[in-house]
mmCIF file of C-alpha atoms in Angstrom:
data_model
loop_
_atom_site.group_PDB
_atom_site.id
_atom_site.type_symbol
_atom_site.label_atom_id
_atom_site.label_comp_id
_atom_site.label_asym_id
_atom_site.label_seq_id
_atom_site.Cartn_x
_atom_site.Cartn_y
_atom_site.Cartn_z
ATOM 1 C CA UNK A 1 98.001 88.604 185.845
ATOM 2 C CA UNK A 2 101.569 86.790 185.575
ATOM 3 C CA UNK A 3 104.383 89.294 186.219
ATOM 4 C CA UNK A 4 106.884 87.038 183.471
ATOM 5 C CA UNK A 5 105.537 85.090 179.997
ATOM 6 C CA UNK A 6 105.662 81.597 180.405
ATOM 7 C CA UNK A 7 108.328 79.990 178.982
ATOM 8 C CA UNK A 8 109.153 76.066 177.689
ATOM 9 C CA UNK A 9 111.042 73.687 176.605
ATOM 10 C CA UNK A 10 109.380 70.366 174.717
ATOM 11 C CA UNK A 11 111.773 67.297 174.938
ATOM 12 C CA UNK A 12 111.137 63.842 173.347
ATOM 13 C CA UNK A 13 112.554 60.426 174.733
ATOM 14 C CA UNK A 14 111.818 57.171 172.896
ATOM 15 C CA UNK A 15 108.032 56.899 174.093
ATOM 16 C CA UNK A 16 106.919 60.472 174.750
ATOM 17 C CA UNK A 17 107.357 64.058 174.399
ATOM 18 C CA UNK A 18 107.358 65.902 177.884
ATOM 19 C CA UNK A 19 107.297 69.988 178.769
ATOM 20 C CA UNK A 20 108.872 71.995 181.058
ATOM 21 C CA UNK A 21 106.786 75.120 181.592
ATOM 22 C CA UNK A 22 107.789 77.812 183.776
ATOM 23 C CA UNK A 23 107.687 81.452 183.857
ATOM 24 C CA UNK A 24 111.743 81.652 184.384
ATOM 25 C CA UNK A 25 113.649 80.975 181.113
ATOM 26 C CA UNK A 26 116.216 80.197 183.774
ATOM 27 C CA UNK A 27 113.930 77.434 185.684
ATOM 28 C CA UNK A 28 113.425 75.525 182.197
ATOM 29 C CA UNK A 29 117.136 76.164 180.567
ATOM 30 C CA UNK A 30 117.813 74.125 184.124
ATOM 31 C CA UNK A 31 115.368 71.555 184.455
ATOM 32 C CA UNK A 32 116.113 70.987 180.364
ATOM 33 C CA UNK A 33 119.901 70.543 181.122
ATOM 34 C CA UNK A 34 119.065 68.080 184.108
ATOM 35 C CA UNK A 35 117.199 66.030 181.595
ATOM 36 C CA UNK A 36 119.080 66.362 178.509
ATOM 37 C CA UNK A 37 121.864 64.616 180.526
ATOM 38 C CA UNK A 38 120.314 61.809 180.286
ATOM 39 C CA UNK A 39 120.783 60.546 176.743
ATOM 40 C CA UNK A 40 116.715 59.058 176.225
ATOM 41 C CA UNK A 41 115.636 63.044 176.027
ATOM 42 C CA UNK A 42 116.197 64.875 172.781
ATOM 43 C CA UNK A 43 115.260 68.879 172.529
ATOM 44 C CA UNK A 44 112.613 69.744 170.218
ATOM 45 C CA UNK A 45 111.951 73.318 170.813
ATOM 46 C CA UNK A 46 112.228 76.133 173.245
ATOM 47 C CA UNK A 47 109.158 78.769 173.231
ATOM 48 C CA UNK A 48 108.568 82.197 174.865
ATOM 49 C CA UNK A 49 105.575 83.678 175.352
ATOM 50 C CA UNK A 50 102.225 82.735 176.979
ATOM 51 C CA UNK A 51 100.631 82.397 173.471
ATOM 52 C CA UNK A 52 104.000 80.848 171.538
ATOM 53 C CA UNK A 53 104.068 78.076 174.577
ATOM 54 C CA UNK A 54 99.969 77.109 174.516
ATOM 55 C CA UNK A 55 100.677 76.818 170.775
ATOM 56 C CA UNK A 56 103.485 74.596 171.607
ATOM 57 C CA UNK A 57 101.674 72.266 174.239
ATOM 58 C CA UNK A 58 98.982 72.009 172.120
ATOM 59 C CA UNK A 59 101.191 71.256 168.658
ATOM 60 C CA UNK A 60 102.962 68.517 170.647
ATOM 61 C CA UNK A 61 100.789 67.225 173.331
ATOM 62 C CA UNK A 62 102.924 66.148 175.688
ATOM 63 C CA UNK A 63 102.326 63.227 177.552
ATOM 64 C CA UNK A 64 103.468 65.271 181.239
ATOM 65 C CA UNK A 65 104.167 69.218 181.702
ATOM 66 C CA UNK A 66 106.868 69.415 184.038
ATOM 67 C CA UNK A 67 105.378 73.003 185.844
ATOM 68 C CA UNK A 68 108.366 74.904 187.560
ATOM 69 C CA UNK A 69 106.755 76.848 190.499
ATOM 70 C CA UNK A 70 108.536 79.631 192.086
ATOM 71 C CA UNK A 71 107.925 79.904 195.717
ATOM 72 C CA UNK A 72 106.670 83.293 195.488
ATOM 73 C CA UNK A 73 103.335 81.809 193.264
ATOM 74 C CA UNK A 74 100.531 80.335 194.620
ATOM 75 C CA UNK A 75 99.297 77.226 192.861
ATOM 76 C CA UNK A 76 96.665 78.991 191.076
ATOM 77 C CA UNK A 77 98.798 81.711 189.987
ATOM 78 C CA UNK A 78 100.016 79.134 186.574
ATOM 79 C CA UNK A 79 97.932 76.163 187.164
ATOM 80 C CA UNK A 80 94.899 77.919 184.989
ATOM 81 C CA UNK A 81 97.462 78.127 182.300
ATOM 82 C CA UNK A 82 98.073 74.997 181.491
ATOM 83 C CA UNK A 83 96.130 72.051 179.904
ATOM 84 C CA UNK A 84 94.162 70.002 182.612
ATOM 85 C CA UNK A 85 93.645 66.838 180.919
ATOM 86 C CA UNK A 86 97.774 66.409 181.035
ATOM 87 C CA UNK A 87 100.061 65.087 183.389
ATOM 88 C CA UNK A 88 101.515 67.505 185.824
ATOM 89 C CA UNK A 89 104.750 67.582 187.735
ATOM 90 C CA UNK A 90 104.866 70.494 189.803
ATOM 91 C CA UNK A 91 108.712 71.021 190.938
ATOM 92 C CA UNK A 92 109.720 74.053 193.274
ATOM 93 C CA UNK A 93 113.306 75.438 194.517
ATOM 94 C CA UNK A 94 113.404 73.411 197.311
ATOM 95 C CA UNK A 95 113.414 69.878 195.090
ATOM 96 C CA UNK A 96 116.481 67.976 194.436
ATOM 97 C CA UNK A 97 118.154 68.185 191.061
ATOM 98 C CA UNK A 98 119.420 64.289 191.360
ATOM 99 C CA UNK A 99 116.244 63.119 191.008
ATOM 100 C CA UNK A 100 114.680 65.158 188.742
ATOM 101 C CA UNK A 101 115.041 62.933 186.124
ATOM 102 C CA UNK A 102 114.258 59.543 187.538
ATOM 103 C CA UNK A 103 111.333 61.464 188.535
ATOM 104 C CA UNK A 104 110.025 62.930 185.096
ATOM 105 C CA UNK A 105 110.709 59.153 183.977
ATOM 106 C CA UNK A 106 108.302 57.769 186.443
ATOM 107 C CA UNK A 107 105.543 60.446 185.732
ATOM 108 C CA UNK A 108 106.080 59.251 181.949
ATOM 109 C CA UNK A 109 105.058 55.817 182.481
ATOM 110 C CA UNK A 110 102.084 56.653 184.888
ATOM 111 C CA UNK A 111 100.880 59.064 182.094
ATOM 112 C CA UNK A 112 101.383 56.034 179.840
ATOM 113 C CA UNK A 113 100.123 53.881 182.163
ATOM 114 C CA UNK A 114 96.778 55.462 183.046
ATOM 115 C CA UNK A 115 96.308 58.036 180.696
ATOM 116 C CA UNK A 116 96.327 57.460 177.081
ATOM 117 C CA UNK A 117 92.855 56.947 176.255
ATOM 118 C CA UNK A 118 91.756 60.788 177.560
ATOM 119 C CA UNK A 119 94.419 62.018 175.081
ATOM 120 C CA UNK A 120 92.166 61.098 172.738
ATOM 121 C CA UNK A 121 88.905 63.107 171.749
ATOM 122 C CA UNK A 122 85.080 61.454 171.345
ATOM 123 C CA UNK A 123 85.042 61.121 167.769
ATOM 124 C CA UNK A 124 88.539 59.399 167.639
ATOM 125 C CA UNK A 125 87.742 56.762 169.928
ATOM 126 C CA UNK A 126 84.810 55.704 167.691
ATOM 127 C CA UNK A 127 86.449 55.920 165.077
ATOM 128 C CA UNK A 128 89.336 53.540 166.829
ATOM 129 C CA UNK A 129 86.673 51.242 167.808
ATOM 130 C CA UNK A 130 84.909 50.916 164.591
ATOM 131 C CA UNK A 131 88.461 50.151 163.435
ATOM 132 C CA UNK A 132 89.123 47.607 166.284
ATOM 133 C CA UNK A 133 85.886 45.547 165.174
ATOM 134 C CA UNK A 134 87.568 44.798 161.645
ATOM 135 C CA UNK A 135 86.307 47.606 159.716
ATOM 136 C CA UNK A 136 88.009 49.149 156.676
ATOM 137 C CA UNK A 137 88.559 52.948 156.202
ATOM 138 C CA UNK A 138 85.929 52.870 153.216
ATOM 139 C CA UNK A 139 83.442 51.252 155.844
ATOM 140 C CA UNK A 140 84.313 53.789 158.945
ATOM 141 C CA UNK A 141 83.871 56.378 156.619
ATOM 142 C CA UNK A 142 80.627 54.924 155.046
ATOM 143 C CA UNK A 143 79.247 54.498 159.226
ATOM 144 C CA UNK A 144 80.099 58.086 159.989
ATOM 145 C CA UNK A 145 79.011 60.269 157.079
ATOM 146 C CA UNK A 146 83.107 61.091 156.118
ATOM 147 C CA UNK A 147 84.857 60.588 153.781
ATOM 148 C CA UNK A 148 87.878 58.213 153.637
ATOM 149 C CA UNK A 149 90.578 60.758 154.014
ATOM 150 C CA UNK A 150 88.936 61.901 157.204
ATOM 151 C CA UNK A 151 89.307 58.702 158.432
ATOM 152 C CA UNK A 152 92.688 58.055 157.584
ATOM 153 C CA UNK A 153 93.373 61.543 159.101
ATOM 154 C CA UNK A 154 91.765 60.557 162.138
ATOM 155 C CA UNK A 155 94.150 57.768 162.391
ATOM 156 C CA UNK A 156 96.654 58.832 161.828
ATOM 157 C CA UNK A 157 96.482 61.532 164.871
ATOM 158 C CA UNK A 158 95.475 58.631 167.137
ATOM 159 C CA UNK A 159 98.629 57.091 165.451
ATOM 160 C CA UNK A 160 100.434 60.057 166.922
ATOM 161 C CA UNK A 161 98.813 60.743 170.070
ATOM 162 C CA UNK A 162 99.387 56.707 171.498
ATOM 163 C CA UNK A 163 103.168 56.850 169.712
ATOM 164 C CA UNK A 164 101.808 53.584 167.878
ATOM 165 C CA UNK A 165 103.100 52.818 163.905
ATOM 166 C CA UNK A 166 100.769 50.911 162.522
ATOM 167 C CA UNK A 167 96.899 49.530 162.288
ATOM 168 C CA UNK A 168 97.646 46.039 164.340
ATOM 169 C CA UNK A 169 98.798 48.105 167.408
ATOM 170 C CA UNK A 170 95.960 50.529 167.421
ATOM 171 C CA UNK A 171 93.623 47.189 167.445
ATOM 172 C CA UNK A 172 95.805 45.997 170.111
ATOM 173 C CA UNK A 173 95.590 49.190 172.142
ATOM 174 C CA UNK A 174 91.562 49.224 171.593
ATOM 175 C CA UNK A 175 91.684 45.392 172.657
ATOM 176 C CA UNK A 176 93.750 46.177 176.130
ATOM 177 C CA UNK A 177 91.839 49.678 177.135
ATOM 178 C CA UNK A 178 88.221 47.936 176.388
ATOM 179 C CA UNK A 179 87.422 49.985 173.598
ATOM 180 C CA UNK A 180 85.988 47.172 170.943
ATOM 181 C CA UNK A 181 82.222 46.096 171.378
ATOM 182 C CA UNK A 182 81.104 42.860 171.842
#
């Protein structure tokens, strides 16, 4: 049983949205203020409470959970709280603050890199690859017993999920992660 809630903060840059989780208010007001100095991160929200910050992970799937560790805590102590299918930057006291930042960066793109395809569940990535062949939404929805608006729904939380604006680039994505048939 954790002796402190957790505690959060969800920032956005340009590409993704990234969370600092920790069970100090103090360890994320810190780690926030390390990266809101660099101009790319923008605030969204700050959450307390074990419930209020699952709620908040899962609302705004970030793309890495920056996981403050005291020393005190073992790594299984908070691990079990937190999404597994995320990135996850583990920082401790002993880390330097002048590359904290540069660091979270880094994580970012290997998240973007490697791991946008799990973000996505079973049903979206056929949906995505029906899509990808050249299909309309009247057609997807026709193929999977749905009806159109469930499609476009669909799509439009892939939309949000890869941080992509419009139909061309979700065929692109599909096209570069191997996700089309032949």
């Amino acid at each position: 049983m954790n002796r402190h809630p957790l505690a959060a903060a969800i920032l956005r840059t340009r590409a993704e949205t990234v969370a600092i989780v920790a069970e100090r208010r103090l360890a994320v007001a810190g780690l926030t203020a390390l990266l809101l100095k660099d101009t790319d991160f923008q605030l969204i929200v700050e959450v307390r409470g074990t419930a209020e910050v699952h709620q908040a992970l899962a609302v705004h799937q970030p793309a890495v959970i920056v996981e403050a560790r005291d020393s005190s805590l073992s790594p299984s102590d908070s691990s079990s709280l937190l999404p597994s299918s995320r990135t996850t930057m583990v920082v401790g006291p002993d880390d330097r603050a002048d590359v904290f930042a540069s660091s979270v960066c880094t994580a970012i793109n290997d998240a973007r890199t490697t791991a946008p395809r799990s973000r996505l569940s079973e049903r979206e990535r056929d949906i995505l690859r029906r899509i990808a062949s050249g299909r309309s939404t009247k057609q997807v929805a026709r193929d999977c017993a749905i009806s159109p608006k469930t499609v476009g729904n669909h799509v439009s939380n892939i939309r949000h999920k890869l941080n992509l604006h419009h139909r061309g680039q979700l065929v692109l994505f599909a096209l570069q992660q191997g996700l089309t048939r032949a």
